[in-house]
PDB file of C-alpha atoms in Angstrom:
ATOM      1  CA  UNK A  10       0.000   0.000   0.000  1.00  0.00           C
ATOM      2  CA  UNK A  11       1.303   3.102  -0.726  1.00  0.00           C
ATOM      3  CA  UNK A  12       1.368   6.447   1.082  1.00  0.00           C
ATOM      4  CA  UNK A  13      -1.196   8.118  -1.312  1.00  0.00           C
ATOM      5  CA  UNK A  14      -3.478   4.531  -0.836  1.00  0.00           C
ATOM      6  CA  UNK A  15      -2.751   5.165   2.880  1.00  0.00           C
ATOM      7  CA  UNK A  16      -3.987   8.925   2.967  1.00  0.00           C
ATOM      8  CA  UNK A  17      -7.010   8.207   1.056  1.00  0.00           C
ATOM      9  CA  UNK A  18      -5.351  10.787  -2.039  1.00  0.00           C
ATOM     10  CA  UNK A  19      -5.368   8.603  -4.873  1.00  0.00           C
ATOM     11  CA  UNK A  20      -7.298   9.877  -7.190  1.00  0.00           C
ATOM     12  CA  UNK A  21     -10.784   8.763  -9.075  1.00  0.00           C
ATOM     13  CA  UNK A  22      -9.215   8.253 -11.903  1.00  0.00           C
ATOM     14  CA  UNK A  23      -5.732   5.933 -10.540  1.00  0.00           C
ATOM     15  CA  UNK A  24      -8.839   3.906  -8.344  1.00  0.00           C
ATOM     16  CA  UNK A  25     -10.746   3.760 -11.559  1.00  0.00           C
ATOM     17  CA  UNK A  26      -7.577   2.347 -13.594  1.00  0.00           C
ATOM     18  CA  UNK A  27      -6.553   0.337 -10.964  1.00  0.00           C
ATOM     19  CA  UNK A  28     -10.056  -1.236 -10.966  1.00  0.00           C
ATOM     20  CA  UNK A  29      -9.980  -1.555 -14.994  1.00  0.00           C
ATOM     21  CA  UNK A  30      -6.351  -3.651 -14.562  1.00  0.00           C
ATOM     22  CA  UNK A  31      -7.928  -5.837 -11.981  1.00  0.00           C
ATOM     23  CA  UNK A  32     -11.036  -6.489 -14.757  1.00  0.00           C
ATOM     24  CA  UNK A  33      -8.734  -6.784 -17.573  1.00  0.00           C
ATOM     25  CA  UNK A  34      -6.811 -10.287 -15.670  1.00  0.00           C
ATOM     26  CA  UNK A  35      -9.534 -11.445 -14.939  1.00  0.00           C
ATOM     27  CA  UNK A  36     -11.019 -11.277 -18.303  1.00  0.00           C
ATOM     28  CA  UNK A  37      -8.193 -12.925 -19.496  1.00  0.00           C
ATOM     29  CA  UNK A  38      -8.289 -15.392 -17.074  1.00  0.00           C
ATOM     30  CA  UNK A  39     -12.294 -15.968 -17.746  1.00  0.00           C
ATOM     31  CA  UNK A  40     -11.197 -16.037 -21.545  1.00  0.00           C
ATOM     32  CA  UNK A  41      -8.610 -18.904 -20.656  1.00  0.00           C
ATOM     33  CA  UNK A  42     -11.001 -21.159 -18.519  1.00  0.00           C
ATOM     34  CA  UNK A  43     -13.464 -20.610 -21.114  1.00  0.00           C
ATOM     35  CA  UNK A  44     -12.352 -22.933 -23.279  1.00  0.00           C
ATOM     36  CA  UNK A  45     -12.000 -26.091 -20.721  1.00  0.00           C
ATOM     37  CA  UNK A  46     -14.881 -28.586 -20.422  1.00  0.00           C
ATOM     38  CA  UNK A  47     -17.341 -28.145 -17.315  1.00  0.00           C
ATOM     39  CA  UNK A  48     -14.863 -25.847 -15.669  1.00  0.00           C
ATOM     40  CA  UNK A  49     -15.841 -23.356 -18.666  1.00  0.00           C
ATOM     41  CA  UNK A  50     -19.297 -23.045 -17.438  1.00  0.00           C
ATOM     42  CA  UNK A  51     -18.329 -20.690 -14.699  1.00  0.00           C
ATOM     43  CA  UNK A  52     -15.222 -19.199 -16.029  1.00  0.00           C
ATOM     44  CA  UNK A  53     -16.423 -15.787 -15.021  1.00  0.00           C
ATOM     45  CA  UNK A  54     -16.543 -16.619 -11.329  1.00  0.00           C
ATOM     46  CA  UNK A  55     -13.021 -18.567 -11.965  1.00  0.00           C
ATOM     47  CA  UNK A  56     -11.521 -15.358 -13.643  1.00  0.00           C
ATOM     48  CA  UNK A  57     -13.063 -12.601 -11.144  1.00  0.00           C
ATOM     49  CA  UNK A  58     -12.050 -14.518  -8.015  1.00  0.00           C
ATOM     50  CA  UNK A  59      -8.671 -14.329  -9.422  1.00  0.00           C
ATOM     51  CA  UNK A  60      -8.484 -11.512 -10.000  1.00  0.00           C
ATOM     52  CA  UNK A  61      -9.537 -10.007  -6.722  1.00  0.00           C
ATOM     53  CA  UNK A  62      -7.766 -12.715  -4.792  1.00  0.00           C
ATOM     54  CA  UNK A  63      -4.254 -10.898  -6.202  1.00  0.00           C
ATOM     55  CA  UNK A  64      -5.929  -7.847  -5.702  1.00  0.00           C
ATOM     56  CA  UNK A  65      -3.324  -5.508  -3.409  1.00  0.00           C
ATOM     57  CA  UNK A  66      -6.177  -2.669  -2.241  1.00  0.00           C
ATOM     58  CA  UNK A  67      -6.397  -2.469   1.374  1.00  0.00           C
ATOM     59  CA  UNK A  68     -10.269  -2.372   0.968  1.00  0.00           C
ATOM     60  CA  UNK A  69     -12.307  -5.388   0.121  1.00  0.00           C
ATOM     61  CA  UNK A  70     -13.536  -4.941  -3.716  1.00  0.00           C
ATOM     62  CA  UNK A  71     -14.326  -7.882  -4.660  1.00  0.00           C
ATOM     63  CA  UNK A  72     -17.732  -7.665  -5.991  1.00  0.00           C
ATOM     64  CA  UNK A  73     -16.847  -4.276  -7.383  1.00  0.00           C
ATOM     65  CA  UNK A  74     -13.798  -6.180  -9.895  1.00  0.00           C
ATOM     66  CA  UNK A  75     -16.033  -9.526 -10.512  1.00  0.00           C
ATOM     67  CA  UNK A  76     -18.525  -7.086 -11.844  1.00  0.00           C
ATOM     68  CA  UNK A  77     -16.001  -5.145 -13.791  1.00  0.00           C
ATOM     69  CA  UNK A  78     -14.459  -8.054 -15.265  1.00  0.00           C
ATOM     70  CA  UNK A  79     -17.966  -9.466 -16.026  1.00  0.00           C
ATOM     71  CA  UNK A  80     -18.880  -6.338 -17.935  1.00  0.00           C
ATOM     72  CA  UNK A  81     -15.565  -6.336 -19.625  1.00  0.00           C
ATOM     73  CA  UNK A  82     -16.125  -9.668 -20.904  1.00  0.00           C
ATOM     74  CA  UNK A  83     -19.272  -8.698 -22.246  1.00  0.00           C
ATOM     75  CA  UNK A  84     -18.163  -5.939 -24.161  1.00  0.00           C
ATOM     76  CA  UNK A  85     -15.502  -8.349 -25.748  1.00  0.00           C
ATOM     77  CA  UNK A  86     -17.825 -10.672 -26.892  1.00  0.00           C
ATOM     78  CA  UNK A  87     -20.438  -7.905 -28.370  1.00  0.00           C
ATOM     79  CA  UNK A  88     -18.343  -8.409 -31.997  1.00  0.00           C
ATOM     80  CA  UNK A  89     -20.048 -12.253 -32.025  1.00  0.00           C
ATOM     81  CA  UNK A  90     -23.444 -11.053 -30.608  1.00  0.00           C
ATOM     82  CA  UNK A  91     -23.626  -8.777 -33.423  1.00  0.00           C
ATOM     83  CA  UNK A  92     -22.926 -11.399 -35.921  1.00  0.00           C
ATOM     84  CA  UNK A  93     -25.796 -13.692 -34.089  1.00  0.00           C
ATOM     85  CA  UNK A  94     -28.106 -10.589 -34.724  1.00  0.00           C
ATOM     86  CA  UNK A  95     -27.720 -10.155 -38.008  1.00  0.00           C
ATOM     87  CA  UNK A  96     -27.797 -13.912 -38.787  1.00  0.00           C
ATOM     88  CA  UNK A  97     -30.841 -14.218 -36.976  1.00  0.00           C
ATOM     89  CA  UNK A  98     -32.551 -11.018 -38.721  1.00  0.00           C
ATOM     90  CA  UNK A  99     -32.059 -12.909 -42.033  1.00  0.00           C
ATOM     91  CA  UNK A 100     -34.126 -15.696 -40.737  1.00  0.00           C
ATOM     92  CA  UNK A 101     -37.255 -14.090 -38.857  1.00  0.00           C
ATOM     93  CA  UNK A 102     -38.090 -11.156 -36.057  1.00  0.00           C
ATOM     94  CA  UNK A 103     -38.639 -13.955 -33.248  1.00  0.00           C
ATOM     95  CA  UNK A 104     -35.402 -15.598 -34.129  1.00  0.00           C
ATOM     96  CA  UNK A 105     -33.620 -11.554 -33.582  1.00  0.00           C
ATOM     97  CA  UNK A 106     -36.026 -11.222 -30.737  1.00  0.00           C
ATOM     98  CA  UNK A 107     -34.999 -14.872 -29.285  1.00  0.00           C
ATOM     99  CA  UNK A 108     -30.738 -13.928 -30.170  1.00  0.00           C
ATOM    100  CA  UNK A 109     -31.064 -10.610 -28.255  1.00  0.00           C
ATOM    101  CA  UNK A 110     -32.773 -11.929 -25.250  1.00  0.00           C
ATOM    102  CA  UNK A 111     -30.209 -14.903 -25.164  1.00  0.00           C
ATOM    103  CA  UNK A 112     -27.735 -12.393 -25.097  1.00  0.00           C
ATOM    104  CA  UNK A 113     -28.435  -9.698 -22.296  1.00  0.00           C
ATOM    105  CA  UNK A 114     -29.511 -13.344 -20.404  1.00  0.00           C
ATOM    106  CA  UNK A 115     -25.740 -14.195 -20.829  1.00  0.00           C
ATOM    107  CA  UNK A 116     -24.381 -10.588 -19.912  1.00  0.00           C
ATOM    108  CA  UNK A 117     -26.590 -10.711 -16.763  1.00  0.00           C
ATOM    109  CA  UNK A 118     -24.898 -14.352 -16.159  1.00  0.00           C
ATOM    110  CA  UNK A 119     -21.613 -13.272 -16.681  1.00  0.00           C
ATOM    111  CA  UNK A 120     -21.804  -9.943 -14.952  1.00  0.00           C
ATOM    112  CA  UNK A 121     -23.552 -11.794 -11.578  1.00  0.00           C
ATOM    113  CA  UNK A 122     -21.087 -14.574 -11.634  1.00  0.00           C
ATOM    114  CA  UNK A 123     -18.117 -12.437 -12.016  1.00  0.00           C
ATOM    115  CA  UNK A 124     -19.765 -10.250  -8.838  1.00  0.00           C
ATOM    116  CA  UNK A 125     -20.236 -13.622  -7.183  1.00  0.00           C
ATOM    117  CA  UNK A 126     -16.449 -14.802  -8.200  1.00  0.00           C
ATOM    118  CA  UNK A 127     -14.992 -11.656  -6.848  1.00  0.00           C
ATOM    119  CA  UNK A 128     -16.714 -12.154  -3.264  1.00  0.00           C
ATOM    120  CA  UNK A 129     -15.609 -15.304  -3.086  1.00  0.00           C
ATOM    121  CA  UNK A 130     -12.087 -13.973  -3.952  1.00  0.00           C
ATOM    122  CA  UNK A 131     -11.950 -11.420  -1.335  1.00  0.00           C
ATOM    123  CA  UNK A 132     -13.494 -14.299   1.592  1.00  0.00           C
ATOM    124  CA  UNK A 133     -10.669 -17.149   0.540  1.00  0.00           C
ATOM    125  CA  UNK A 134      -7.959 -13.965   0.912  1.00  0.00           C
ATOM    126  CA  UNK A 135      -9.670 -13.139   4.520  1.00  0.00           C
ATOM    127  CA  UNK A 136      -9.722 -16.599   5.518  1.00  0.00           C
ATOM    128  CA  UNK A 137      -5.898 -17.011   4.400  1.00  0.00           C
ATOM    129  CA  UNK A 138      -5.248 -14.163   6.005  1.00  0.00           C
ATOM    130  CA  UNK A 139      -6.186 -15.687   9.126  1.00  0.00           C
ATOM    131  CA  UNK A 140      -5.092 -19.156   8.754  1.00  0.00           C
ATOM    132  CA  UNK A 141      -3.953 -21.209  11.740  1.00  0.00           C
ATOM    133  CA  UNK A 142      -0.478 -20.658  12.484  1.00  0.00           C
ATOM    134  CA  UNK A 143       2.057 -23.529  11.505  1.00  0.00           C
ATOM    135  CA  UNK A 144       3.041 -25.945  14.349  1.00  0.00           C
ATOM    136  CA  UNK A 145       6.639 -24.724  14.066  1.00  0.00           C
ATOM    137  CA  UNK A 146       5.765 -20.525  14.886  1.00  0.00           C
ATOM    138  CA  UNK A 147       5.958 -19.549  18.479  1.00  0.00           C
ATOM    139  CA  UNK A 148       6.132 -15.886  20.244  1.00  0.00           C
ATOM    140  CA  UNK A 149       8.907 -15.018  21.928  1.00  0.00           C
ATOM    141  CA  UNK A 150       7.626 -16.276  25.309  1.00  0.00           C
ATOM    142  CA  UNK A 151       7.130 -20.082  23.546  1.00  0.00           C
ATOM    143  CA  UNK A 152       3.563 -20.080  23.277  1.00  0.00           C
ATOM    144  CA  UNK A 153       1.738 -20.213  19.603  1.00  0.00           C
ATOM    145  CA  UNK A 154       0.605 -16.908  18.106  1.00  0.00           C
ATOM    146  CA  UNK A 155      -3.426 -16.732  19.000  1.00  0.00           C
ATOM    147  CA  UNK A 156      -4.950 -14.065  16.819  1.00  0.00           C
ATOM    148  CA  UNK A 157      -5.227 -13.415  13.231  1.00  0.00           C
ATOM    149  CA  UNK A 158      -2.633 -10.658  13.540  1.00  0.00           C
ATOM    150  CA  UNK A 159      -0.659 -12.232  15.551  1.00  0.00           C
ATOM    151  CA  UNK A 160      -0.256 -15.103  13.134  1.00  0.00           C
ATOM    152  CA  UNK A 161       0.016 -12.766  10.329  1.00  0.00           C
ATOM    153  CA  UNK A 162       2.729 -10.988  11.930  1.00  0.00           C
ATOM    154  CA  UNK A 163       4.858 -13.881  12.462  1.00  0.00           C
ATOM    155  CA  UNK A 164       4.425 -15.063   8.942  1.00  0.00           C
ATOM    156  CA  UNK A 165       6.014 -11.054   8.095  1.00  0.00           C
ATOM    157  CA  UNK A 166       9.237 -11.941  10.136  1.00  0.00           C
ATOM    158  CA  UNK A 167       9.640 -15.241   9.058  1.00  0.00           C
ATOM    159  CA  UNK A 168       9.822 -13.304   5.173  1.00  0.00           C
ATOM    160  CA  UNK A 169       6.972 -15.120   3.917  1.00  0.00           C
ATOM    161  CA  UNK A 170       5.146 -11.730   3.054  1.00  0.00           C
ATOM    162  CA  UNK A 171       6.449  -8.574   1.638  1.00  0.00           C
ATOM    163  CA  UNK A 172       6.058  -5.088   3.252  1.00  0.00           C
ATOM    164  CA  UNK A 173       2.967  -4.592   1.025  1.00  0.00           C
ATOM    165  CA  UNK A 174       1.356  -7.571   1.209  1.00  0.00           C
ATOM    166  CA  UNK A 175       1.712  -7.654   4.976  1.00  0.00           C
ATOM    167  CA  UNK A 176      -0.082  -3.893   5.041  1.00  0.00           C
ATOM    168  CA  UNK A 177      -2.660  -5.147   3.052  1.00  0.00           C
ATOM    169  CA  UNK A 178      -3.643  -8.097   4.979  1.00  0.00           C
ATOM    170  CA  UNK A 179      -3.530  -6.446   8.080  1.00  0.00           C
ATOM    171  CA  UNK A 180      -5.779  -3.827   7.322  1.00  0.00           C
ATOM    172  CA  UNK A 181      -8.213  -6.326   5.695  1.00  0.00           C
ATOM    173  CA  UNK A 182      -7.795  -7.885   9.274  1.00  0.00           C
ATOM    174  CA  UNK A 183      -8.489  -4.597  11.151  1.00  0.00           C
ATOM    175  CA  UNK A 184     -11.452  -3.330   8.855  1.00  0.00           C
ATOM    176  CA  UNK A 185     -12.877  -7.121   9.852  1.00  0.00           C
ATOM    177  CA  UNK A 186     -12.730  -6.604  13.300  1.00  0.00           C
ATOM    178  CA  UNK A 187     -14.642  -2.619  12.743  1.00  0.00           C
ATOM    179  CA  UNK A 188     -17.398  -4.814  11.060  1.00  0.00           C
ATOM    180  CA  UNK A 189     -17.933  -7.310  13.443  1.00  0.00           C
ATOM    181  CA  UNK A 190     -17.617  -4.786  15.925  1.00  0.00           C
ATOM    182  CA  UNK A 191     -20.391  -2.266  15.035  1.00  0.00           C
ATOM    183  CA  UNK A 192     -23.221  -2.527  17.028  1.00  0.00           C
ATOM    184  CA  UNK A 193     -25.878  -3.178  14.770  1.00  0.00           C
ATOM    185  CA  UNK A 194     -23.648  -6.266  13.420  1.00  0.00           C
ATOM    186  CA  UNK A 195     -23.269  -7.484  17.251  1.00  0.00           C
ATOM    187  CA  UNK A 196     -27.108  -7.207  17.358  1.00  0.00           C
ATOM    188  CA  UNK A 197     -27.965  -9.033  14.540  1.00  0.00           C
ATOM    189  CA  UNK A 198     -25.685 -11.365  15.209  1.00  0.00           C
ATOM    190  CA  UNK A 199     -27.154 -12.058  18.964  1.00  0.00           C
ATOM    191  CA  UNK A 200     -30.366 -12.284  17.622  1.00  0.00           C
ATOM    192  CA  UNK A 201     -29.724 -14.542  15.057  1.00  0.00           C
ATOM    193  CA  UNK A 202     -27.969 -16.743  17.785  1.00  0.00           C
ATOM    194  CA  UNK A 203     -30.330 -16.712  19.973  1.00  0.00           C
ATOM    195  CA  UNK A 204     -33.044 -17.628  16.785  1.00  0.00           C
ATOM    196  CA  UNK A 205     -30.869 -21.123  16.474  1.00  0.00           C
ATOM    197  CA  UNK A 206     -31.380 -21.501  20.431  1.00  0.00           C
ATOM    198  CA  UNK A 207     -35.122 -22.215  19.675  1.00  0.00           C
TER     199      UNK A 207
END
């Protein structure tokens, strides 16, 4: 993370590039999947978790870069859904009708499941994030690291994450523990807890 990332001073338009480089690998990564058997199917979710998995923001953006590279994908294939169009306009008005409502079906598809992908992205980095410590890391007093940060900390001085990486994760960490702190989270939390009780 850098200082301007830190300070909250990058501007719209580096966020907005940023974003549009985190679509544009996972498009290529959707565009690659694409073309295996069964795993092609949900290429978009493959390609936008990805992509925000490697994502380096200290913010969780998941949906916000599945959606992107959905959308981007989209846009790439609009060269063939033109093609269908026409094709189908030679043959009848239901078959153009049919070809266009096939395709904004498949843009909606690939735009959700890139959303979807890019979630799932950002909740596999979390959970790595906060991974069990390995049997081998101890604090300096012998005992195993206990929290999250803790853990991710030792995994920083043992040089298994860079300065950036480290930054990143820990502030994914931190903003965590604001969520689950916030009041109305606690509450709905308790109740739901205490709905599982009955």
């Amino acid at each position: 993370m850098t200082t301007a990332d830190a300070g909250g001073d990058r501007s719209t338009v580096a966020r907005l590039s940023d974003l549009l480089a985190r679509a544009g690998v996972g498009a290529g990564v959707t565009v690659l999947v694409s073309v295996l058997p069964v795993v092609g199917l949900v290429a978009p979710a493959v390609g936008a978790g990805v992509a925000s998995w490697t994502d380096e923001s200290a913010t969780a953006r998941g949906p916000r870069i599945g959606a992107a590279t959905g959308a981007l994908v989209a846009l790439l294939s609009l060269p063939l859904t033109f093609f269908a169009v026409w094709v189908a306009a030679m043959v009848s008005p239901a078959a153009t009708v049919g070809v266009l409502a096939l395709t904004l079906l498949g843009a909606a598809y690939v735009v959700g499941s890139g959303a979807l992908g890019g979630y799932l992205g950002d909740r596999i980095a979390a959970e790595r994030d906060a991974s069990p410590p390995a049997p081998d890391r101890v604090t300096a007093d012998g005992a195993e690291p206990t929290t999250p940060v803790e853990r991710l900390k030792h995994r920083y001085v043992d040089g298994e994450l860079s300065d950036a990486e480290f930054e990143r994760r820990l502030d994914r960490l931190l903003a965590a523990d604001r969520e689950r702190d916030r009041p109305e989270t606690r509450s709905r939390s308790e109740s739901t807890a205490r709905e599982r009780e009955r």
